[in-house]
PDB file of C-alpha atoms in Angstrom:
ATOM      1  CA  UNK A   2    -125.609  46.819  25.388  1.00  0.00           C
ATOM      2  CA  UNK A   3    -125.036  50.577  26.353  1.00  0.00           C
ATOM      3  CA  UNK A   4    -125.539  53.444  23.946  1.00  0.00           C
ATOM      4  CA  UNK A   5    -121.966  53.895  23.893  1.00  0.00           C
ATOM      5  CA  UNK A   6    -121.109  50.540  23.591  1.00  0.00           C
ATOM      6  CA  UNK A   7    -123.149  49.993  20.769  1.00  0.00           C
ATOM      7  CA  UNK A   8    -121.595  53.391  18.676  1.00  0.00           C
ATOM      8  CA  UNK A   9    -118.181  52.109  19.316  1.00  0.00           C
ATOM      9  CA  UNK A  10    -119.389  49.138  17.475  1.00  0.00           C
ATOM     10  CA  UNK A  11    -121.106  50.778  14.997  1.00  0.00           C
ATOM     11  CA  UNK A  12    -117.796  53.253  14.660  1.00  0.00           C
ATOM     12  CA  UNK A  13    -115.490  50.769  14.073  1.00  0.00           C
ATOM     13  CA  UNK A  14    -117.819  48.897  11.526  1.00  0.00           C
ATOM     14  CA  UNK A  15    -117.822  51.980   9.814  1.00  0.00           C
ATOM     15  CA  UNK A  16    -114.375  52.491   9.473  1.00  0.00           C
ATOM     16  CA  UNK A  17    -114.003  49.012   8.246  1.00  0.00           C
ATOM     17  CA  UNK A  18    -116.380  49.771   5.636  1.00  0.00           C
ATOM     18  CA  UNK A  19    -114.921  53.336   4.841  1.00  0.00           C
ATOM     19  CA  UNK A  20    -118.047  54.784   5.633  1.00  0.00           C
ATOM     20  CA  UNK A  21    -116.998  58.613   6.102  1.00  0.00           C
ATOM     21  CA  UNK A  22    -120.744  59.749   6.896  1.00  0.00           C
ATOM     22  CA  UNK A  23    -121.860  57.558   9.177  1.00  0.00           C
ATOM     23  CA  UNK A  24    -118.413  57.779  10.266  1.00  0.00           C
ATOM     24  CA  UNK A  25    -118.743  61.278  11.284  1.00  0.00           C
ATOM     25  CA  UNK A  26    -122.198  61.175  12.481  1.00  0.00           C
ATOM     26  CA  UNK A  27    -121.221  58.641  15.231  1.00  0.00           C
ATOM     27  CA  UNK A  28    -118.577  60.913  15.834  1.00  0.00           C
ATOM     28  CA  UNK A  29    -120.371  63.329  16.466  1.00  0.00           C
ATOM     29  CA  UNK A  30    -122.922  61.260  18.989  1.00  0.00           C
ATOM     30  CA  UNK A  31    -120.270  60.456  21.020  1.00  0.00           C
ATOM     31  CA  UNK A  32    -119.109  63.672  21.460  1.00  0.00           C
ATOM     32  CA  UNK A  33    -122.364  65.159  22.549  1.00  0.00           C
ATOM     33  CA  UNK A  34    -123.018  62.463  24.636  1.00  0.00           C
ATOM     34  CA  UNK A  35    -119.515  62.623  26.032  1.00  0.00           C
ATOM     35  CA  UNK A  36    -119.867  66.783  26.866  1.00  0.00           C
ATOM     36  CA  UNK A  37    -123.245  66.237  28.215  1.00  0.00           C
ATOM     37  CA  UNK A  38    -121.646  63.548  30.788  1.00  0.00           C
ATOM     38  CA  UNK A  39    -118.972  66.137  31.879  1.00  0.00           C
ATOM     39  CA  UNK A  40    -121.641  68.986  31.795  1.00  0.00           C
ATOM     40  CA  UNK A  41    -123.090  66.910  34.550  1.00  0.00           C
ATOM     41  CA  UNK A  42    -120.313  65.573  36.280  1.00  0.00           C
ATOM     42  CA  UNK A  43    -121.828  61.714  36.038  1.00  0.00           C
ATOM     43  CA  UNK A  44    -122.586  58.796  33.589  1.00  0.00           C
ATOM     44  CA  UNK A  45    -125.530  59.560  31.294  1.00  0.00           C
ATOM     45  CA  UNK A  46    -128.957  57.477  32.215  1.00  0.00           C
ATOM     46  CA  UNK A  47    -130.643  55.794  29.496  1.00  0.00           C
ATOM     47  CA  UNK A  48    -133.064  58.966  29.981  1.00  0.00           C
ATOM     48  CA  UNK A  49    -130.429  61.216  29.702  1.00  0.00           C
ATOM     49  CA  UNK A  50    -128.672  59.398  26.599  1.00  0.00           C
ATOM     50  CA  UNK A  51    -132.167  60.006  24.852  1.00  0.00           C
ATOM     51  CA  UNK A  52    -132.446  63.741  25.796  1.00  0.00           C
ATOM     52  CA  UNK A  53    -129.127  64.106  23.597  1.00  0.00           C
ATOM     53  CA  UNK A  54    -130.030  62.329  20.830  1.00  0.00           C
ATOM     54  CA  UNK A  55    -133.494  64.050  20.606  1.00  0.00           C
ATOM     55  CA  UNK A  56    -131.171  66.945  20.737  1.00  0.00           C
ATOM     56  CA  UNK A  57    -129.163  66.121  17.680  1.00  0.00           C
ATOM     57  CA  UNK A  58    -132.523  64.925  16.113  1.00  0.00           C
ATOM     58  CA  UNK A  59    -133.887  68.347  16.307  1.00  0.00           C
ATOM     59  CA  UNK A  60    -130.927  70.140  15.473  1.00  0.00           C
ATOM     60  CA  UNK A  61    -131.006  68.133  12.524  1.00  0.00           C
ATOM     61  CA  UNK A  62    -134.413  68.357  11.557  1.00  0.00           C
ATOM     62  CA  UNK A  63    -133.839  72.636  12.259  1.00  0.00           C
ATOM     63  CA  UNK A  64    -131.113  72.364   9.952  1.00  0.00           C
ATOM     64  CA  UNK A  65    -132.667  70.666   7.430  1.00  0.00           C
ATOM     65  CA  UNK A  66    -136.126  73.303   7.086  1.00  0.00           C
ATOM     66  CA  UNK A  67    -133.815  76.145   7.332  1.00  0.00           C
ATOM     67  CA  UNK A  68    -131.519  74.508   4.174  1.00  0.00           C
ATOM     68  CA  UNK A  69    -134.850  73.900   2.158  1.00  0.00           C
ATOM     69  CA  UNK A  70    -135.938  77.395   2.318  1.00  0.00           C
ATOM     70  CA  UNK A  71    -132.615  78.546   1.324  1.00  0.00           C
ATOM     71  CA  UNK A  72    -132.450  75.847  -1.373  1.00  0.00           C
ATOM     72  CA  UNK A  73    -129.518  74.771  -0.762  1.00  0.00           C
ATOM     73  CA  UNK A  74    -130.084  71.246  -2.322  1.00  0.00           C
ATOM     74  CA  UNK A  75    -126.183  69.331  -1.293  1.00  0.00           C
ATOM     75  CA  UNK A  76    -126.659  70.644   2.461  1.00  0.00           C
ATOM     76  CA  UNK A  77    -130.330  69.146   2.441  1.00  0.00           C
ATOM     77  CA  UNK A  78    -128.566  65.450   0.751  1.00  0.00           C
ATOM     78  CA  UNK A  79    -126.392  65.810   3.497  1.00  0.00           C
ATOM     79  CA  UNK A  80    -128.146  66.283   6.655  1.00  0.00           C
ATOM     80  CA  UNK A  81    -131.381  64.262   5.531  1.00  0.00           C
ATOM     81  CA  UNK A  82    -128.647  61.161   5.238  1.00  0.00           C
ATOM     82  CA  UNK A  83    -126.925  62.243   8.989  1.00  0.00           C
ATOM     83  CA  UNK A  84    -130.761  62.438  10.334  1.00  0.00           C
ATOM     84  CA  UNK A  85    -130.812  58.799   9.263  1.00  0.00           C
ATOM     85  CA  UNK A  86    -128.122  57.938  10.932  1.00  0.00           C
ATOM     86  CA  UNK A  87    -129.015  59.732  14.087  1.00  0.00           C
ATOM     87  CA  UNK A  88    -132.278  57.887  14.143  1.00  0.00           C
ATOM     88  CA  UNK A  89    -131.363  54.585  13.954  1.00  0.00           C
ATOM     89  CA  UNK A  90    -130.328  54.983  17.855  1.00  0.00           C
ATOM     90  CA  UNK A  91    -133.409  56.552  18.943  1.00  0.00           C
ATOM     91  CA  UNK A  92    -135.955  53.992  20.415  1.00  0.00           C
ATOM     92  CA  UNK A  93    -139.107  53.038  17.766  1.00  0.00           C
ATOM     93  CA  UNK A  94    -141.286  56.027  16.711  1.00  0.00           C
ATOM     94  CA  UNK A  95    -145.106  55.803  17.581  1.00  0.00           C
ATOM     95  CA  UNK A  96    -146.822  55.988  15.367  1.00  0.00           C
ATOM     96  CA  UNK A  97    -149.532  59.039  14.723  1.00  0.00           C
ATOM     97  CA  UNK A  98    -152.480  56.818  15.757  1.00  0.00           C
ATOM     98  CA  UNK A  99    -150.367  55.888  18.724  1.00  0.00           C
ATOM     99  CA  UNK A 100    -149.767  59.595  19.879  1.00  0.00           C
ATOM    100  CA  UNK A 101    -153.704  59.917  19.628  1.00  0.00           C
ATOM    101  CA  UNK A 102    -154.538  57.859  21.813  1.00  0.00           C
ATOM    102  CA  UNK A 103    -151.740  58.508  24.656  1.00  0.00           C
ATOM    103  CA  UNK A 104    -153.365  62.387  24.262  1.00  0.00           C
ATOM    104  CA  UNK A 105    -156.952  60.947  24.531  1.00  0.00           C
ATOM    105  CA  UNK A 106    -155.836  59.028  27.904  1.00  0.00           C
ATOM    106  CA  UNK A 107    -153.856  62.236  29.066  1.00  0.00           C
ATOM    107  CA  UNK A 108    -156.414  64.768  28.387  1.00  0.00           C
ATOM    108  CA  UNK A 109    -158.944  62.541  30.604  1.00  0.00           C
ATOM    109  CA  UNK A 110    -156.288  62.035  33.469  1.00  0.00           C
ATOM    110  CA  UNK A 111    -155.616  65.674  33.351  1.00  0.00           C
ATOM    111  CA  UNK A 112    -158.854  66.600  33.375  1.00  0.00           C
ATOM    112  CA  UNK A 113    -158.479  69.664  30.991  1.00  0.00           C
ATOM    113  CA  UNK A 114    -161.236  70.932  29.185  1.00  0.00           C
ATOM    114  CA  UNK A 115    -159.707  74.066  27.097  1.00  0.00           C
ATOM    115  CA  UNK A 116    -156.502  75.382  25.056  1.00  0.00           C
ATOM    116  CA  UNK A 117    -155.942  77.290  28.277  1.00  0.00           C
ATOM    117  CA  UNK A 118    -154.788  74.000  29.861  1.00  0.00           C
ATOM    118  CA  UNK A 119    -152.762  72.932  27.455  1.00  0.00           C
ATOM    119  CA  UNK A 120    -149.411  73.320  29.474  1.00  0.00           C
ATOM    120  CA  UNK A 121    -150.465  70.882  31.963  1.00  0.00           C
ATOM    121  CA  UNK A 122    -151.684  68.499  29.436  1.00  0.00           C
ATOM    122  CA  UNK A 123    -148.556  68.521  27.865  1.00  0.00           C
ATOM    123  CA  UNK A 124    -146.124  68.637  30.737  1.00  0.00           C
ATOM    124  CA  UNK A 125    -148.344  65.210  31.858  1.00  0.00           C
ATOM    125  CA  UNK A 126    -147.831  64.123  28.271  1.00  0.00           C
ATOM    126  CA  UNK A 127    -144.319  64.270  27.301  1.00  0.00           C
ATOM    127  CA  UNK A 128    -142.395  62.395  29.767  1.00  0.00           C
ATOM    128  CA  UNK A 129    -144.481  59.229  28.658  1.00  0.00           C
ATOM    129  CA  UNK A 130    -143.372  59.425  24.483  1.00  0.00           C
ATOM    130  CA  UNK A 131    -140.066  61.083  25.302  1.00  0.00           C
ATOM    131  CA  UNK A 132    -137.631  60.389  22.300  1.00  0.00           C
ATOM    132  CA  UNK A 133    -140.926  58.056  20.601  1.00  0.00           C
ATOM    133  CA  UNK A 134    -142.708  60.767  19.330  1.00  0.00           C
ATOM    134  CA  UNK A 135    -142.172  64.649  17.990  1.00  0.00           C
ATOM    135  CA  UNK A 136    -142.991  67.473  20.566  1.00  0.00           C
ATOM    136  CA  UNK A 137    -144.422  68.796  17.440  1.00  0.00           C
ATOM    137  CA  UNK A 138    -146.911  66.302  16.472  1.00  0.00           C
ATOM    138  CA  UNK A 139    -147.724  65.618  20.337  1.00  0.00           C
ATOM    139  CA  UNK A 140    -148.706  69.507  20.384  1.00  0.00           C
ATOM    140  CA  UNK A 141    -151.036  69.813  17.399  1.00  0.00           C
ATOM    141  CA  UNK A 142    -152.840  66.495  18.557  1.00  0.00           C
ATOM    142  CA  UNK A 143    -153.646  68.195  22.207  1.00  0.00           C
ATOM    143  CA  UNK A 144    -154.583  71.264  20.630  1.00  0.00           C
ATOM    144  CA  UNK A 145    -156.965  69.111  18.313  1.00  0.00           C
ATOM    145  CA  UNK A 146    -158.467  67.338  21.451  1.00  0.00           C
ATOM    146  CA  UNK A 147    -158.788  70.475  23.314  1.00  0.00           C
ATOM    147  CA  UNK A 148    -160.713  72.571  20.675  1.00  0.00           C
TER     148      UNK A 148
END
């Protein structure tokens, strides 16, 4: 089952079960999805679907710091619960143990020896946990292997 097919699912369940967030959240998917399809021209790999929803992940996740240093406590309730609902479409996370060791591998394919070589560490890096892992967490664990 498609991406799409499986939030039209998901958006009518939710409007059987009046659920306005998730409601709006799918919504809101689809439309990215949907612009990002035109913005091309063409239908939307599988790799492509998962660049969006890392997209709206990360937006989310933006959101939700810049909310908690403002303490603005019903914006944080609010996206925390649409972040939820973003992420149950993105594949399984790996875990931090995980990450580790695809770095490990990478860092001895790549050859690199120093933070200086970081950029080709994690250019060889991030196409292999794309959408299974934060850019974040993948970056501190390379700098951690490189130092």
């Amino acid at each position: 089952m498609s991406l799409l097919e499986r939030l039209n699912d998901d958006m009518k369940q939710a409007m059987r079960n009046k659920e306005k967030d998730k409601l709006t959240v799918i919504r809101m998917i689809k439309a990215s999805l949907q612009n990002e399809a035109i913005k091309l021209g063409t239908e939307l790999s599988e790799d492509q679907e998962l660049t969006v929803l890392s997209r709206e992940v990360k937006q989310r996740k933006d959101s939700l710091h810049e909310f908690e240093k403002a303490g603005r406590e019903d914006l944080v309730e609010k996206i925390r619960t649409e972040l939820q609902y973003v992420e149950l479409y993105m594949p399984k996370q790996l875990s931090e143990e995980e990450v580790s060791k695809i770095v490990q591998e990478t860092v001895v394919e790549t050859g690199a020896k120093s933070k200086a070589e970081m950029g080709k560490v994690m250019a060889a890096i991030m196409p292999k946990v794309k959408g299974k892992a934060d850019g974040a967490l993948v970056n501190k664990l390379v700098q951690q292997h490189l130092s």
